[in-house]
Short mmCIF file of C-alpha atoms and ligand atoms in Angstrom, two decimals:
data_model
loop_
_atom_site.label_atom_id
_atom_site.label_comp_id
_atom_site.label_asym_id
_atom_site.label_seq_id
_atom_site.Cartn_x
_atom_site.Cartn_y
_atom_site.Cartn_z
CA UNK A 1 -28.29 139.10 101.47
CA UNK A 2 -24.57 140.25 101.18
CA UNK A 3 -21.73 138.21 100.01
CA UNK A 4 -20.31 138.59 103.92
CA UNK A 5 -23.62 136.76 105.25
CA UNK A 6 -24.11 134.18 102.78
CA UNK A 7 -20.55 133.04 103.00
CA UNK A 8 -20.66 133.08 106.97
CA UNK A 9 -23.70 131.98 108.24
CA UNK A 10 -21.98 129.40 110.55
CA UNK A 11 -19.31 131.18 111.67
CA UNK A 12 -19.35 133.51 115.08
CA UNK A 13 -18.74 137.49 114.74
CA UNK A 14 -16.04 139.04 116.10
CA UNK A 15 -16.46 143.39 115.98
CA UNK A 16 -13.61 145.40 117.61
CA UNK A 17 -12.21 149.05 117.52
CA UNK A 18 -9.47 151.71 117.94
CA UNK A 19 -9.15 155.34 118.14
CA UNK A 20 -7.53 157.20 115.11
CA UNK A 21 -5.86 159.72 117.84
CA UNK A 22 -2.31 159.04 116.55
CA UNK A 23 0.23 156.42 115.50
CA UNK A 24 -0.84 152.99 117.49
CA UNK A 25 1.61 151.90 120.13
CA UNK A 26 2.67 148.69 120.86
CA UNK A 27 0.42 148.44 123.56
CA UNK A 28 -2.41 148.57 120.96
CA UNK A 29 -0.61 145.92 118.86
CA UNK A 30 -0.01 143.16 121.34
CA UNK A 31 -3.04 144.40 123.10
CA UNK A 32 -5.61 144.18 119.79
CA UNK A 33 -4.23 144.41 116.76
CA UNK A 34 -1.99 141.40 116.61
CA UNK A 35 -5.18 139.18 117.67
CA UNK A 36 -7.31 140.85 115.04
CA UNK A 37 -5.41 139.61 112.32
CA UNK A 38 -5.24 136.22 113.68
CA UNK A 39 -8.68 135.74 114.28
CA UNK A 40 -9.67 136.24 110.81
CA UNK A 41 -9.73 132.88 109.39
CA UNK A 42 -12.14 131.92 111.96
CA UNK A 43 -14.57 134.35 112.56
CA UNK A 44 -16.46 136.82 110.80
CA UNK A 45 -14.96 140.35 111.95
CA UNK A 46 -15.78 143.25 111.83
CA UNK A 47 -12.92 146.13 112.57
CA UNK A 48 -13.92 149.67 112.66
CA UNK A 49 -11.79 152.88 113.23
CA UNK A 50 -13.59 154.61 116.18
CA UNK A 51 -13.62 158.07 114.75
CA UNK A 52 -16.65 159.18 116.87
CA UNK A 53 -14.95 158.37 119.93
CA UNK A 54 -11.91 160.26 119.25
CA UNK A 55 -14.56 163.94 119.32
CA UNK A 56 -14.76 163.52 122.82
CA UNK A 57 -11.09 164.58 123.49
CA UNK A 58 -9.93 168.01 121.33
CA UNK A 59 -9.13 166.98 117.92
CA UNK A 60 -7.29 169.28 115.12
CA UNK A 61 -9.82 168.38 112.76
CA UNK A 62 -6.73 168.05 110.01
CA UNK A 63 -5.07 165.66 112.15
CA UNK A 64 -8.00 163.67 112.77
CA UNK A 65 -8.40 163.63 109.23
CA UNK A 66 -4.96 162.13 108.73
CA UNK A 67 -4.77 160.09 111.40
CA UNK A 68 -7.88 157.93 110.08
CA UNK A 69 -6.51 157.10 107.03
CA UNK A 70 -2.74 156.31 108.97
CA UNK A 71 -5.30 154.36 111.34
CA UNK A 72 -6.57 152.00 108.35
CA UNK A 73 -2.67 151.73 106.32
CA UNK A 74 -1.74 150.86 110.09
CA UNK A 75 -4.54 148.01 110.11
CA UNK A 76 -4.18 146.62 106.29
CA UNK A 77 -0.30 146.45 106.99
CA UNK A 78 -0.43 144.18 110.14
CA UNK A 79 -2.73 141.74 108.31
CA UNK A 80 -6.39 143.03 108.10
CA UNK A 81 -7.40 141.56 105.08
CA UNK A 82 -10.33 143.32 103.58
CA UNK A 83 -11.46 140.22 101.13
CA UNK A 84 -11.90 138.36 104.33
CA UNK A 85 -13.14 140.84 107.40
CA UNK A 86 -15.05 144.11 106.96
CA UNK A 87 -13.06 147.65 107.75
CA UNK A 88 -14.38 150.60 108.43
CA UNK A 89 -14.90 154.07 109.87
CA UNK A 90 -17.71 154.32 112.42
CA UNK A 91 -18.73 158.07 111.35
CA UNK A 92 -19.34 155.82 107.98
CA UNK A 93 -21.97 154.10 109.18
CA UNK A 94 -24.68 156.30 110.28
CA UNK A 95 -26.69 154.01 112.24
CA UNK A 96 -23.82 153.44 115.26
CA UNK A 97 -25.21 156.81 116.14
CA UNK A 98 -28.41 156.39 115.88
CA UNK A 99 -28.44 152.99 118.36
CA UNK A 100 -26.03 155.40 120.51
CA UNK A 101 -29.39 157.49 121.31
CA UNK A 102 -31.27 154.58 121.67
CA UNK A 103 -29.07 153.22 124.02
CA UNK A 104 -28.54 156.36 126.10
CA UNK A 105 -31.85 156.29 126.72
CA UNK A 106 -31.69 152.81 128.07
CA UNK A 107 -28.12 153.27 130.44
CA UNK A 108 -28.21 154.69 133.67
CA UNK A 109 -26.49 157.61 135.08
CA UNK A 110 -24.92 155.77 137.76
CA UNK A 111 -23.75 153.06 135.52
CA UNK A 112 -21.99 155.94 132.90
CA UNK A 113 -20.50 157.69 136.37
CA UNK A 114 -18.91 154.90 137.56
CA UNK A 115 -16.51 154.17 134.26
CA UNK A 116 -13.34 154.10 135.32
CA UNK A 117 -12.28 155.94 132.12
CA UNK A 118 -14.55 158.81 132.60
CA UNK A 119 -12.96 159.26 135.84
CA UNK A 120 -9.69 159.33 134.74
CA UNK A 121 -10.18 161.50 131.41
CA UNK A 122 -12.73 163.95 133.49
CA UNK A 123 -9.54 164.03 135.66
CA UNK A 124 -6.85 164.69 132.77
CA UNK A 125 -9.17 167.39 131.09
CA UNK A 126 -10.70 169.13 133.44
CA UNK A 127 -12.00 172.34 130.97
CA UNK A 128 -13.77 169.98 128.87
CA UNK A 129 -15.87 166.80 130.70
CA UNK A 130 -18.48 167.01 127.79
CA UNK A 131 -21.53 164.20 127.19
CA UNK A 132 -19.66 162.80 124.70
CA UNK A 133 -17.16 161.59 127.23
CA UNK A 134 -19.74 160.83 129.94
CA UNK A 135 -21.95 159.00 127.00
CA UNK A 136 -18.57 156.65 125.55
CA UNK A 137 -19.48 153.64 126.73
CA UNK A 138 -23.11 153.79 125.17
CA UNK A 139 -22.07 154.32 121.96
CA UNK A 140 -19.37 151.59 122.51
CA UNK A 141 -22.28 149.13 123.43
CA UNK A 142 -23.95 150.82 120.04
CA UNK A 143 -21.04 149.77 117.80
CA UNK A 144 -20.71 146.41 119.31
CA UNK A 145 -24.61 144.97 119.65
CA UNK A 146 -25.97 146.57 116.28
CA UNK A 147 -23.29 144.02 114.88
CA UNK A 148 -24.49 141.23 117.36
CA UNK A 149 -21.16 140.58 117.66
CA UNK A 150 -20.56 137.22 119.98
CA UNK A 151 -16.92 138.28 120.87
CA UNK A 152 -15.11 141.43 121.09
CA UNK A 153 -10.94 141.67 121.03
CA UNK A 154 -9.64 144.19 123.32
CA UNK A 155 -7.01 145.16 125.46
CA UNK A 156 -7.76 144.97 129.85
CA UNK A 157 -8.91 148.55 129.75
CA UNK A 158 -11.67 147.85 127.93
CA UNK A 159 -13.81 145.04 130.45
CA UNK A 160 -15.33 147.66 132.11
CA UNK A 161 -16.82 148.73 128.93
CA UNK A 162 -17.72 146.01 127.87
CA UNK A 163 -19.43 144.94 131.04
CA UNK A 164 -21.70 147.86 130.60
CA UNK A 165 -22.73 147.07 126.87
CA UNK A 166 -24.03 143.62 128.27
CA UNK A 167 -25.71 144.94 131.11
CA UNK A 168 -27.85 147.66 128.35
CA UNK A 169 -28.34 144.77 126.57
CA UNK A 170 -29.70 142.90 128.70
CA UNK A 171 -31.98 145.70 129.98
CA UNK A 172 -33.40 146.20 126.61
CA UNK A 173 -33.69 142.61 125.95
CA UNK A 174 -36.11 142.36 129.25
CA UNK A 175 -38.04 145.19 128.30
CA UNK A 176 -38.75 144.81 124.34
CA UNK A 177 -38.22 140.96 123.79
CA UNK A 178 -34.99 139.53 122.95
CA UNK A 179 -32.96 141.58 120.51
CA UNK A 180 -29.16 141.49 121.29
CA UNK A 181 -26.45 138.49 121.51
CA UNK A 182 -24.62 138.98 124.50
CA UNK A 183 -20.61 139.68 123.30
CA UNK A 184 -18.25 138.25 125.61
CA UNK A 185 -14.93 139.91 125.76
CA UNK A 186 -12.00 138.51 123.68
CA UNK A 187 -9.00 139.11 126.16
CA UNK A 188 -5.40 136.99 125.91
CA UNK A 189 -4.15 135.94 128.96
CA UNK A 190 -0.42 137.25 127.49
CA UNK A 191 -0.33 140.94 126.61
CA UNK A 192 -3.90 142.21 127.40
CA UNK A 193 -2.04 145.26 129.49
CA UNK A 194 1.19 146.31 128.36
CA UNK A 195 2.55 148.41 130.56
CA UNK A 196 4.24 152.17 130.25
CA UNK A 197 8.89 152.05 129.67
CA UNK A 198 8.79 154.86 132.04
CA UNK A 199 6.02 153.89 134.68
CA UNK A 200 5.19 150.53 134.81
CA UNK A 201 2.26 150.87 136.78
CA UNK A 202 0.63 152.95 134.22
CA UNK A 203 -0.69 151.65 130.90
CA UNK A 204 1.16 152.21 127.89
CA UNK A 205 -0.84 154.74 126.24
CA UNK A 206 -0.25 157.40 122.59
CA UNK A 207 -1.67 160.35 125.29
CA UNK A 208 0.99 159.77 127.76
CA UNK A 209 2.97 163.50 127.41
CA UNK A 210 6.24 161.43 127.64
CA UNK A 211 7.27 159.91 124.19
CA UNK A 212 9.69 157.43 126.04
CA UNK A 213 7.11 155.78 127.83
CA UNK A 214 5.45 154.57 124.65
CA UNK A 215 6.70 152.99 121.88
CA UNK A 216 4.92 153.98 117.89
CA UNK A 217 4.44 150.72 116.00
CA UNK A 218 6.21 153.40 113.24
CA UNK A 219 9.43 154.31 115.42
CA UNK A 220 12.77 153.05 113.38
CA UNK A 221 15.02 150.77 115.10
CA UNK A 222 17.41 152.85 116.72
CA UNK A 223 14.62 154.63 118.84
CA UNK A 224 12.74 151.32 119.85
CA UNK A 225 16.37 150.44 121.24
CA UNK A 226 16.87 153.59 122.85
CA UNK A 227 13.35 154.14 124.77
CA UNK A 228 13.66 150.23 125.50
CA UNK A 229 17.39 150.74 127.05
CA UNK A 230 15.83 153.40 129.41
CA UNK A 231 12.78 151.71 130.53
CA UNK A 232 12.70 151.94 134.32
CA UNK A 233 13.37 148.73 135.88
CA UNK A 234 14.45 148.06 139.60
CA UNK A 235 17.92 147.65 141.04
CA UNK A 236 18.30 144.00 141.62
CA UNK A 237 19.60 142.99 138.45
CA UNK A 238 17.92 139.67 137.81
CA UNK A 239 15.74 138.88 135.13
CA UNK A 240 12.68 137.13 136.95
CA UNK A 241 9.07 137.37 136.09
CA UNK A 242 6.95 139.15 139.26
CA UNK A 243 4.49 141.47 138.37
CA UNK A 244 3.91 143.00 141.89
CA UNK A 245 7.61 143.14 142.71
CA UNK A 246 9.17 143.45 139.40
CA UNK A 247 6.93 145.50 137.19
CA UNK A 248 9.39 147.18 134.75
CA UNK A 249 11.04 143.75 134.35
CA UNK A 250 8.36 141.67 134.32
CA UNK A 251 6.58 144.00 131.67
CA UNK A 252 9.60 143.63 129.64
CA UNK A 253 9.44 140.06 129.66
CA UNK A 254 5.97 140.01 128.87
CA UNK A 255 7.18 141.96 125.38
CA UNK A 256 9.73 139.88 124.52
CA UNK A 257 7.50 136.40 125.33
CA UNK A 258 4.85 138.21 122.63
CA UNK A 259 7.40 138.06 120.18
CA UNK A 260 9.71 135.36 121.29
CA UNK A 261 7.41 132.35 121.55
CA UNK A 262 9.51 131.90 125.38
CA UNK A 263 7.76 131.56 128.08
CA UNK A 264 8.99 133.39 131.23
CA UNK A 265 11.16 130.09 132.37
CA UNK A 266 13.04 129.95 128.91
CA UNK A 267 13.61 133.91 129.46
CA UNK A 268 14.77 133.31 133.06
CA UNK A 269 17.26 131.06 132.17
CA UNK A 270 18.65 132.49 128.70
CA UNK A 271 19.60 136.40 130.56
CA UNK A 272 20.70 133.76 134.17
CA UNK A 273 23.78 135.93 135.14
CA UNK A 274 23.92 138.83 132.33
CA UNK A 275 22.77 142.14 133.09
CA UNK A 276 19.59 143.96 132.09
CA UNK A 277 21.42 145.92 129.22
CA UNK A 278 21.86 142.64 127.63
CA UNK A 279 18.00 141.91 127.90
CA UNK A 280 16.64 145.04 127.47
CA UNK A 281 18.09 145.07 124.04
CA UNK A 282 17.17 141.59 123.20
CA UNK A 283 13.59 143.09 123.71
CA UNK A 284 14.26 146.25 121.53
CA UNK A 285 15.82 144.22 118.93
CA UNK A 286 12.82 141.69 118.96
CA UNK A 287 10.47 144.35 118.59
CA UNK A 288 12.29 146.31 116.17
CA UNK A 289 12.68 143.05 113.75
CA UNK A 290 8.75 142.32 114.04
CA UNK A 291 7.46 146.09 113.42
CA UNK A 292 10.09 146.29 110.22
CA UNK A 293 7.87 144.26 108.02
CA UNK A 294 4.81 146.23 108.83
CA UNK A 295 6.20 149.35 108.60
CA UNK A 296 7.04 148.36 105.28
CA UNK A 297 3.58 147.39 104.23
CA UNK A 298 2.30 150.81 106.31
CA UNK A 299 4.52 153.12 103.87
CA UNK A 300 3.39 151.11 100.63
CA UNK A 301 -0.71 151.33 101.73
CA UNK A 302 -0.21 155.11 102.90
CA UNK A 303 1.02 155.74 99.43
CA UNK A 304 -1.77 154.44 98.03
CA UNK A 305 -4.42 156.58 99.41
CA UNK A 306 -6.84 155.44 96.61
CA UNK A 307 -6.72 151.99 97.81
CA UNK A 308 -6.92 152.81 101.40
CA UNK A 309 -9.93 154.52 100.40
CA UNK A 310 -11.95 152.16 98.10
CA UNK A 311 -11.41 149.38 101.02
CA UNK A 312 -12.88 152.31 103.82
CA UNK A 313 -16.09 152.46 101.40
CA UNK A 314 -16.50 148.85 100.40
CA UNK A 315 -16.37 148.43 104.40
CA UNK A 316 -18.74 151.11 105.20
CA UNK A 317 -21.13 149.87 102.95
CA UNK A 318 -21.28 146.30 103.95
CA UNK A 319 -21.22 147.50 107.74
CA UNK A 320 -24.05 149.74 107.00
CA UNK A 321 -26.25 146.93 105.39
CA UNK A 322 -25.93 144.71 108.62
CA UNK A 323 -26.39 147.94 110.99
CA UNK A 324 -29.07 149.38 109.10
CA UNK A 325 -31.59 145.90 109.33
CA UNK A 326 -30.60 146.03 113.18
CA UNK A 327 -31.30 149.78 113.35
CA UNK A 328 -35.07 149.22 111.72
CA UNK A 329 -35.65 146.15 114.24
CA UNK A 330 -35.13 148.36 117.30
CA UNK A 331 -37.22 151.80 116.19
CA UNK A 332 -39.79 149.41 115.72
CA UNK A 333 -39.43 147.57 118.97
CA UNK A 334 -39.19 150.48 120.86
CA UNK A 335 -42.54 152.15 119.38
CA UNK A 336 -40.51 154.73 116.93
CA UNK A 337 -43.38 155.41 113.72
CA UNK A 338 -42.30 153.41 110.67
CA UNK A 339 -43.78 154.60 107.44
P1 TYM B 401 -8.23 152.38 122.11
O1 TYM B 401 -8.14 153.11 120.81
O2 TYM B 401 -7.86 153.10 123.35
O3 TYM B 401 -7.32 151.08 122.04
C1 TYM B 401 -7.47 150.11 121.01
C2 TYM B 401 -7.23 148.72 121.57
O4 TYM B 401 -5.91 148.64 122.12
C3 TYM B 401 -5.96 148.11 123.44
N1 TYM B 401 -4.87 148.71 124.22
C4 TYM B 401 -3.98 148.00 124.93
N2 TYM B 401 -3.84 146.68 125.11
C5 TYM B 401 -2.81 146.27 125.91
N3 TYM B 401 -1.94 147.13 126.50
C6 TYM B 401 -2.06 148.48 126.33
N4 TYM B 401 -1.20 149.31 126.91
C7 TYM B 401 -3.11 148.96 125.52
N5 TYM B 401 -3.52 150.21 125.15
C8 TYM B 401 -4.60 150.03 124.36
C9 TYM B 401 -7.34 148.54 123.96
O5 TYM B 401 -7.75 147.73 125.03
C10 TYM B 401 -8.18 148.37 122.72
O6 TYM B 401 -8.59 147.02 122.60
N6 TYM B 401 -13.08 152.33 123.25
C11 TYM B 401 -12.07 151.70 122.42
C12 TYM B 401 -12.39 151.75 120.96
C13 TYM B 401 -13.73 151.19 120.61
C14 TYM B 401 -14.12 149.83 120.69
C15 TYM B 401 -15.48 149.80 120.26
C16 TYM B 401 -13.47 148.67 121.04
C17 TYM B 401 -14.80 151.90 120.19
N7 TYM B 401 -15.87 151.08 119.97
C18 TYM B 401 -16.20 148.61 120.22
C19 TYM B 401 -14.20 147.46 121.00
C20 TYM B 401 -15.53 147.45 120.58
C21 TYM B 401 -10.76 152.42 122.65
O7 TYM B 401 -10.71 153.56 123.01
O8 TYM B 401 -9.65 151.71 122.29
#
């Protein structure tokens, strides 16, 4: 038995992931990140840079390359601690891939079809609606049930996907005998969809084309102030939290409570009668204060490349030990030849 069992037995597993497609926005931090670091102490987690899922969108392979490595500096710097939780690269561990076949062959196509986010990225690249995209959420369910992981940290966007992954459990649970937990979704009430500076009824996202909608947990001060100064609000000119009414505002608000510790009242009452260039840099300068110590630990680990490294393969092969005993329990239960 490994060292991460042993130690662990009693404790529930967490297993979440992000794309390496570029530099994580702050969406992804208050989304995920933040509450992987947090839930460390408490549960044994799994985090794994979802390197596989990046393929189904055009990579430059050079980039991609990069951008894994900037992916795990990014995660060691806000507070993954690899003596405590296990980090990885999925195209590490072999076996996600293998369960990913397994799986297909066990989701429907109606279930795949109706993914909200094949929709939308079938919409947003048109010349290239591969399997791979159609196929996501299978190997999704692959990377989160060959852990057995009982809870899974992610942003709103993910439910869907994670909806799916329970359903294929259960499916193969009914038809081979009980195999799978069945992860529940670890989703903060604050934070769980951060919205976009220049459309706040859009999702902050890295893909959006506009760079002022987003804002890189690796900008410098001056542009988190400026993209935060022209977020698009609404005309009225009072700070008040309402989502439906308010969205730029209340998204706003929603940043600064993340980092502030004040709740929407407190917020209310501290910008009562000052105008929203007062607040909006209040926000930028919040944000800009809690990203400075991280970058700082980002530019030390990305220097040390050799580090970043050993942790990637001490991950991979811990992962691979736990994936790999789940990965002979299913060929054999569905009636794959063991010799
Ligand atoms: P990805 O890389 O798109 O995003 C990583 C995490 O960040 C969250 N997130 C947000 N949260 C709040 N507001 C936002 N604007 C925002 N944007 C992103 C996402 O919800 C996510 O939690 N399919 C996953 C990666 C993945 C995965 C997994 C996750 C692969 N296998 C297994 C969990 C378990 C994805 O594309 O995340």
């Amino acid at each position: 038995m490994s060292a991460n069992e042993t130690n662990t037995e009693a404790k529930k597993r967490i297993l979440s992931g992000i794309q390496p497609t570029g530099t994580f926005t702050l969406g992804n931090y208050i989304g995920a990140i933040r509450n992987w670091a947090k839930l460390q102490d408490d549960f044994e987690c799994l985090y794994m840079i979802a390197d596989l899922h990046a393929l189904t969108v055009r990579q430059v392979p050079a980039e991609l390359r990069a951008h894994t490595r900037e992916a795990a500096a990014m995660l060691l710097a806000a507070g993954i601690n690899p003596a405590e939780s296990i980090l990885f690269v999925q195209s590490h561990v072999p076996a996600h891939t293998q369960l990913n076949w397994i799986l297909c062959c066990n989701s429907q196509f109606g279930e795949l079809s109706r993914m909200t986010q094949f929709k939308d990225k079938s919409a947003k690249h048109p010349d290239n609606v591969n399997g791979g995209l159609f196929t996501y959420p299978a190997l999704m369910a692959a990377d989160i049930l060959i852990y057995n992981a009982d809870l899974v940290p992610v942003g709103q966007d993910q439910t869907q996907h994670l909806e799916l992954s329970r359903t294929v459990a259960n499916r193969f649970n009914n038809l081979y005998s009980p195999t799978f937990h069945m992860p529940e979704g670890y989703i903060t009430k604050e934070g769980a969809k951060i919205m976009s500076l220049v459309d706040p009824t859009k999702k902050m996202s890295k893909s959006d084309p506009n760079v002022n909608s987003f804002i890189l947990m690796n900008d410098d001060k001056d542009t988190i102030i400026r993209k935060f100064k022209r977020a698009v609000t609404d005309s009225d000119g009072i700070v008040r939290y309402d989502a439906a009414e308010k969205p730029g505002i209340s998204n706003l608000m929603c940043i600064y409570n993340i980092f502030t510790g004040k709740d929407m009242e407190a917020i209310e009452k501290e910008f009562a009668g000052k105008g929203y260039s007062d607040f909006k840099l209040a926000v930028g300068e919040a944000v800009a204060d809690a990203l400075a110590p991280i970058q700082g630990e980002y530019a030390r680990y990305l220097a040390d490349k050799k580090y970043v490294d050993e942790v990637l393969k001490d991950g991979a092969e811990k992962a691979s030990y736990l994936a790999n005993r789940m990965m002979s329990k299913v060929y054999k239960k569905v009636g794959l030849l063991q010799i």
